[in-house]
Tab-separated table of C-alpha atoms in Angstrom:
chain	number	residue	atom	x	y	z
N	2	UNK	CA	86.350	56.825	88.155
N	3	UNK	CA	87.060	60.469	89.172
N	4	UNK	CA	83.996	61.971	90.683
N	5	UNK	CA	84.415	65.713	90.165
N	6	UNK	CA	81.254	66.638	92.163
N	7	UNK	CA	82.365	64.602	95.113
N	8	UNK	CA	85.674	66.165	94.876
N	9	UNK	CA	84.333	69.763	95.103
N	10	UNK	CA	81.980	68.700	97.901
N	11	UNK	CA	84.913	67.328	100.052
N	12	UNK	CA	87.978	69.634	99.068
N	13	UNK	CA	86.239	72.954	98.798
N	14	UNK	CA	85.053	73.021	102.372
N	15	UNK	CA	88.492	71.596	103.460
N	16	UNK	CA	90.169	74.580	101.740
N	17	UNK	CA	87.917	76.918	103.524
N	18	UNK	CA	88.768	75.268	106.805
N	19	UNK	CA	92.433	75.582	106.139
N	20	UNK	CA	91.944	79.163	105.419
N	21	UNK	CA	90.135	79.677	108.769
N	22	UNK	CA	92.942	77.783	110.605
N	23	UNK	CA	95.663	80.065	108.959
N	24	UNK	CA	93.562	83.246	110.010
N	25	UNK	CA	93.181	81.955	113.559
N	26	UNK	CA	96.937	81.043	113.662
N	27	UNK	CA	97.744	84.392	112.582
N	28	UNK	CA	95.362	86.032	114.927
N	29	UNK	CA	96.542	84.301	118.066
N	30	UNK	CA	100.230	84.395	116.873
N	31	UNK	CA	100.433	88.107	116.262
N	32	UNK	CA	98.742	88.977	119.718
N	33	UNK	CA	98.402	91.502	121.053
N	34	UNK	CA	98.675	93.353	117.827
N	35	UNK	CA	95.892	91.549	116.427
N	36	UNK	CA	93.744	91.882	119.497
N	37	UNK	CA	94.420	95.754	119.425
N	38	UNK	CA	93.512	95.984	115.864
N	39	UNK	CA	90.174	94.066	116.483
N	40	UNK	CA	89.373	96.409	119.438
N	41	UNK	CA	90.092	99.500	117.249
N	42	UNK	CA	87.676	98.267	114.431
N	43	UNK	CA	85.011	97.494	117.088
N	44	UNK	CA	85.576	100.728	118.695
N	45	UNK	CA	85.395	102.555	115.350
N	46	UNK	CA	82.296	100.823	114.174
N	47	UNK	CA	80.464	101.751	117.460
N	48	UNK	CA	81.788	104.803	118.632
N	49	UNK	CA	79.565	107.858	118.794
N	50	UNK	CA	82.223	110.484	119.526
N	51	UNK	CA	82.296	113.505	117.577
N	52	UNK	CA	84.430	112.889	114.367
N	53	UNK	CA	85.614	115.513	111.871
N	54	UNK	CA	87.505	114.680	108.783
N	55	UNK	CA	88.541	116.569	105.752
N	56	UNK	CA	91.382	117.688	103.469
N	57	UNK	CA	93.588	120.689	103.209
N	58	UNK	CA	95.278	121.818	100.043
N	59	UNK	CA	98.865	122.789	99.988
N	60	UNK	CA	101.457	123.035	96.984
N	61	UNK	CA	99.200	120.705	94.848
N	62	UNK	CA	98.589	118.047	97.522
N	63	UNK	CA	95.420	116.951	99.264
N	64	UNK	CA	96.314	116.210	102.917
N	65	UNK	CA	93.787	114.099	104.572
N	66	UNK	CA	93.028	114.481	108.463
N	67	UNK	CA	90.684	113.137	110.946
N	68	UNK	CA	89.841	114.094	114.424
N	69	UNK	CA	88.129	112.194	117.011
N	70	UNK	CA	86.452	113.188	120.391
N	71	UNK	CA	86.857	116.474	122.323
N	72	UNK	CA	88.871	117.971	124.918
N	73	UNK	CA	92.706	118.879	124.902
N	74	UNK	CA	94.163	118.028	121.525
N	75	UNK	CA	96.851	115.460	121.023
N	76	UNK	CA	98.349	115.117	117.604
N	77	UNK	CA	99.514	111.679	116.379
N	78	UNK	CA	102.098	111.717	113.391
N	79	UNK	CA	103.040	108.334	111.842
N	80	UNK	CA	106.158	107.227	110.581
N	81	UNK	CA	107.569	107.174	106.996
N	82	UNK	CA	105.832	104.698	104.556
N	83	UNK	CA	103.060	104.241	107.149
N	84	UNK	CA	99.692	105.849	107.644
N	85	UNK	CA	97.258	107.161	110.314
N	86	UNK	CA	95.902	103.890	110.809
N	87	UNK	CA	99.304	102.816	112.485
N	88	UNK	CA	97.968	104.301	115.637
N	89	UNK	CA	95.282	101.777	116.045
N	90	UNK	CA	96.473	100.643	119.622
N	91	UNK	CA	96.411	104.338	120.861
N	92	UNK	CA	93.444	105.956	119.351
N	93	UNK	CA	90.456	104.467	121.376
N	94	UNK	CA	92.029	104.870	124.787
N	95	UNK	CA	93.148	108.430	124.185
N	96	UNK	CA	89.677	109.368	123.124
N	97	UNK	CA	88.089	107.474	126.028
N	98	UNK	CA	90.466	109.400	128.320
N	99	UNK	CA	88.994	112.793	127.117
N	100	UNK	CA	91.503	113.999	124.470
N	101	UNK	CA	90.718	115.198	121.115
N	102	UNK	CA	92.680	112.963	118.873
N	103	UNK	CA	93.963	114.444	115.537
N	104	UNK	CA	95.550	112.198	112.731
N	105	UNK	CA	97.003	113.221	109.721
N	106	UNK	CA	98.111	111.257	106.526
N	107	UNK	CA	101.507	112.528	105.744
N	108	UNK	CA	101.868	113.934	102.265
N	109	UNK	CA	101.939	110.888	99.703
N	110	UNK	CA	100.847	108.435	102.397
N	111	UNK	CA	97.468	106.838	103.105
N	112	UNK	CA	94.720	109.058	101.730
N	113	UNK	CA	96.973	112.191	101.110
N	114	UNK	CA	98.338	112.861	97.897
N	115	UNK	CA	102.091	113.782	97.083
N	116	UNK	CA	101.489	117.125	95.248
N	117	UNK	CA	104.263	118.744	93.038
N	118	UNK	CA	106.897	119.642	95.419
N	119	UNK	CA	109.926	117.356	96.657
N	120	UNK	CA	109.007	115.656	99.880
N	121	UNK	CA	110.796	116.975	103.049
N	122	UNK	CA	110.356	117.357	106.711
N	123	UNK	CA	109.826	120.997	106.260
N	124	UNK	CA	106.838	120.557	103.913
N	125	UNK	CA	105.466	117.790	106.179
N	126	UNK	CA	105.628	120.392	109.084
N	127	UNK	CA	103.958	122.943	107.080
N	128	UNK	CA	101.240	120.599	105.979
N	129	UNK	CA	100.726	119.851	109.742
N	130	UNK	CA	100.388	123.482	110.692
N	131	UNK	CA	97.713	124.103	108.108
N	132	UNK	CA	95.773	121.040	109.210
N	133	UNK	CA	95.846	122.516	112.792
N	134	UNK	CA	94.745	125.884	111.430
N	135	UNK	CA	91.784	124.371	109.617
N	136	UNK	CA	90.917	122.542	113.000
N	137	UNK	CA	91.156	125.705	115.002
N	138	UNK	CA	93.926	124.353	117.206
N	139	UNK	CA	96.370	126.907	118.371
N	140	UNK	CA	98.389	124.518	120.363
N	141	UNK	CA	98.682	120.777	120.973
N	142	UNK	CA	100.751	117.949	122.405
N	143	UNK	CA	102.353	115.802	119.652
N	144	UNK	CA	103.162	112.334	119.778
N	145	UNK	CA	105.277	111.380	116.690
N	146	UNK	CA	106.659	108.034	115.644
N	147	UNK	CA	109.862	107.822	113.557
N	148	UNK	CA	109.390	110.320	110.748
N	149	UNK	CA	106.459	111.698	112.771
N	150	UNK	CA	108.778	112.332	115.689
N	151	UNK	CA	111.148	114.134	113.547
N	152	UNK	CA	108.170	116.393	112.443
N	153	UNK	CA	107.299	117.046	115.942
N	154	UNK	CA	110.818	118.072	116.732
N	155	UNK	CA	110.995	120.431	113.840
N	156	UNK	CA	107.710	122.005	114.927
N	157	UNK	CA	109.102	122.289	118.315
N	158	UNK	CA	111.987	124.318	116.821
N	159	UNK	CA	110.212	126.255	114.168
N	160	UNK	CA	106.792	126.806	115.763
N	161	UNK	CA	107.180	126.474	119.517
N	162	UNK	CA	103.962	128.482	120.307
N	163	UNK	CA	102.025	125.780	118.658
N	164	UNK	CA	103.544	122.850	120.714
N	165	UNK	CA	102.704	121.687	124.228
N	166	UNK	CA	104.611	118.422	125.084
N	167	UNK	CA	106.421	116.108	122.555
N	168	UNK	CA	106.646	112.453	122.727
N	169	UNK	CA	109.229	111.436	120.033
N	170	UNK	CA	109.361	107.635	119.518
N	171	UNK	CA	112.105	106.120	117.471
N	172	UNK	CA	113.139	109.409	116.021
N	173	UNK	CA	116.550	110.555	114.809
N	174	UNK	CA	117.894	114.147	114.386
N	175	UNK	CA	120.602	113.119	111.880
N	176	UNK	CA	120.906	110.378	109.193
N	177	UNK	CA	123.904	108.912	111.158
N	178	UNK	CA	121.540	107.838	113.919
N	179	UNK	CA	120.210	105.159	111.663
N	180	UNK	CA	122.061	101.865	112.399
N	181	UNK	CA	121.225	99.969	109.373
N	182	UNK	CA	120.598	100.870	105.692
N	183	UNK	CA	117.099	102.413	105.338
N	184	UNK	CA	116.864	101.590	101.697
N	185	UNK	CA	114.534	98.583	101.782
N	186	UNK	CA	117.163	96.003	100.442
N	187	UNK	CA	116.820	92.591	101.786
N	188	UNK	CA	119.514	91.814	104.165
N	189	UNK	CA	119.487	87.964	104.003
N	190	UNK	CA	118.506	85.035	101.643
N	191	UNK	CA	115.189	84.434	103.746
N	192	UNK	CA	114.237	88.138	103.416
N	193	UNK	CA	114.848	87.956	99.593
N	194	UNK	CA	112.426	85.087	99.352
N	195	UNK	CA	109.778	87.082	101.189
N	196	UNK	CA	110.524	90.241	99.046
N	197	UNK	CA	107.200	89.774	96.980
N	198	UNK	CA	105.021	89.396	100.138
N	199	UNK	CA	107.093	92.021	101.852
N	200	UNK	CA	106.460	94.568	99.049
N	201	UNK	CA	102.649	93.923	99.078
N	202	UNK	CA	102.578	94.319	102.863
N	203	UNK	CA	104.606	97.648	102.668
N	204	UNK	CA	102.268	99.140	100.027
N	205	UNK	CA	99.317	98.224	102.164
N	206	UNK	CA	100.969	99.654	105.321
N	207	UNK	CA	101.906	102.872	103.559
N	208	UNK	CA	98.447	103.171	102.039
N	209	UNK	CA	100.010	104.468	98.834
N	210	UNK	CA	98.888	101.410	96.826
N	211	UNK	CA	100.356	101.322	93.239
N	212	UNK	CA	102.139	104.635	94.091
N	213	UNK	CA	104.273	102.999	96.896
N	214	UNK	CA	107.328	102.164	94.732
N	215	UNK	CA	107.690	105.820	93.938
N	216	UNK	CA	106.953	107.063	97.357
N	217	UNK	CA	109.517	104.489	98.965
N	218	UNK	CA	112.111	105.682	96.579
N	219	UNK	CA	111.643	109.208	97.590
N	220	UNK	CA	111.284	108.646	101.243
N	221	UNK	CA	114.294	106.370	101.293
N	222	UNK	CA	116.260	109.039	99.604
N	223	UNK	CA	115.151	111.559	102.049
N	224	UNK	CA	116.377	109.285	104.938
N	225	UNK	CA	119.844	109.328	103.489
N	226	UNK	CA	120.193	113.178	103.882
N	227	UNK	CA	117.602	114.229	106.526
N	228	UNK	CA	117.213	115.449	109.107
N	229	UNK	CA	119.933	117.745	109.710
N	230	UNK	CA	119.273	118.946	113.331
N	231	UNK	CA	122.335	120.334	115.053
N	232	UNK	CA	122.966	120.350	118.746
N	233	UNK	CA	121.936	124.048	118.917
N	234	UNK	CA	118.741	123.469	117.199
N	235	UNK	CA	118.028	120.693	119.817
N	236	UNK	CA	118.933	122.970	122.572
N	237	UNK	CA	116.532	125.567	121.253
N	238	UNK	CA	113.447	123.119	121.559
N	239	UNK	CA	111.991	124.217	124.785
N	240	UNK	CA	108.883	121.900	124.818
N	241	UNK	CA	108.854	119.305	127.487
N	242	UNK	CA	109.807	115.996	125.583
N	243	UNK	CA	109.903	112.392	126.121
N	244	UNK	CA	112.231	110.448	123.809
N	245	UNK	CA	111.391	106.854	123.457
N	246	UNK	CA	113.398	104.211	121.945
N	247	UNK	CA	113.254	100.389	121.530
N	248	UNK	CA	116.112	98.273	122.898
N	249	UNK	CA	116.461	96.724	119.340
N	250	UNK	CA	115.542	99.882	117.471
N	251	UNK	CA	117.264	100.857	114.130
N	252	UNK	CA	117.817	104.247	115.699
N	253	UNK	CA	121.133	103.852	117.492
N	254	UNK	CA	120.424	103.954	121.109
N	255	UNK	CA	123.403	106.223	121.871
N	256	UNK	CA	122.052	108.666	119.315
N	257	UNK	CA	118.659	108.570	121.080
N	258	UNK	CA	120.453	109.386	124.410
N	259	UNK	CA	122.134	112.259	122.706
N	260	UNK	CA	118.753	113.581	121.543
N	261	UNK	CA	117.340	113.498	124.883
N	262	UNK	CA	120.570	115.010	126.447
N	263	UNK	CA	120.682	117.843	123.891
N	264	UNK	CA	117.032	118.884	124.214
N	265	UNK	CA	116.468	121.609	126.620
N	266	UNK	CA	113.747	119.580	128.721
N	267	UNK	CA	113.809	116.000	128.021
N	268	UNK	CA	113.976	112.521	129.322
N	269	UNK	CA	114.411	109.162	127.739
N	270	UNK	CA	112.705	105.820	128.159
N	271	UNK	CA	114.077	102.452	126.648
N	272	UNK	CA	111.497	99.762	125.781
N	273	UNK	CA	113.095	96.454	126.540
N	274	UNK	CA	112.549	93.842	123.642
N	275	UNK	CA	111.125	96.554	121.209
N	276	UNK	CA	112.583	97.356	117.944
N	277	UNK	CA	111.365	100.235	115.674
N	278	UNK	CA	107.653	99.407	115.663
N	279	UNK	CA	107.147	99.642	119.434
N	280	UNK	CA	103.707	101.471	119.257
N	281	UNK	CA	102.337	98.258	117.507
N	282	UNK	CA	104.374	95.467	118.983
N	283	UNK	CA	104.720	96.925	122.615
N	284	UNK	CA	101.527	99.117	122.749
N	285	UNK	CA	100.860	98.432	126.407
N	286	UNK	CA	104.339	99.767	127.468
N	287	UNK	CA	104.142	102.789	124.899
N	288	UNK	CA	100.638	103.691	126.060
N	289	UNK	CA	101.556	103.717	129.619
N	290	UNK	CA	104.652	105.974	128.986
N	291	UNK	CA	102.444	108.419	126.851
N	292	UNK	CA	99.782	108.622	129.624
N	293	UNK	CA	102.172	109.223	132.354
N	294	UNK	CA	104.029	111.820	130.393
N	295	UNK	CA	100.975	113.666	129.218
N	296	UNK	CA	99.317	113.484	132.492
N	297	UNK	CA	96.458	111.270	131.194
N	298	UNK	CA	94.287	108.690	133.116
N	299	UNK	CA	93.663	105.961	130.583
């Protein structure tokens, strides 16, 4: 005879154990990413460094920002379909090293709203300058990843007086630099089977929630036509720049080399084994390169 009480007594704890084992497997399997995330949350929950957060309003959008610590500023600009939390492997050590770390959720991403204007790198750059104005920062070093790197280059071109050094990670200056379609289409049967899980993860990663599909469509359309920086534009960027690319990046390595060659004062570093997500997957190497280029003792 089926004993429901006994079944609940035995099976429910077993389900909890299985869930715990899955969580532990993910934690250890995803190291060092999971370890860095844990360190970030421990730092964030225990830190007593000065923290300033708020919003600026521009063209109908609320742009969310946060600044940690004090000292010389460094602005971290995340990639498309991501959010400011993507810098979890960089924030604590930069603050500990005595830098004022400024983070912005790009328009439509994370805690920032989209507003009533079409998304473009120009409007992203405009939002960024308004945040710097709000914080009273006349000039800052910038570390930009992917779309964030493009924004950094655009600021270096159009507002050079506001930019110190630039670290451009996995950034392209023209759509032709992307080696695979950036339209989110699954490229093989396995990825097709994982589509639903992937959609949820992408919406979580962008921070856009239910607005993620609309945001993704607009950002992916932007990637097809922008940026459109010419060689003359790159040559006009005088800020010392470190171009970083992953060995297996979706940004074509010759394109990254061309970017470094065309910039007035630049060098390039290739992170072996890394793809487009090097600040997360290869944080130790990325952190070392950032520290050395910006003259920081981590």
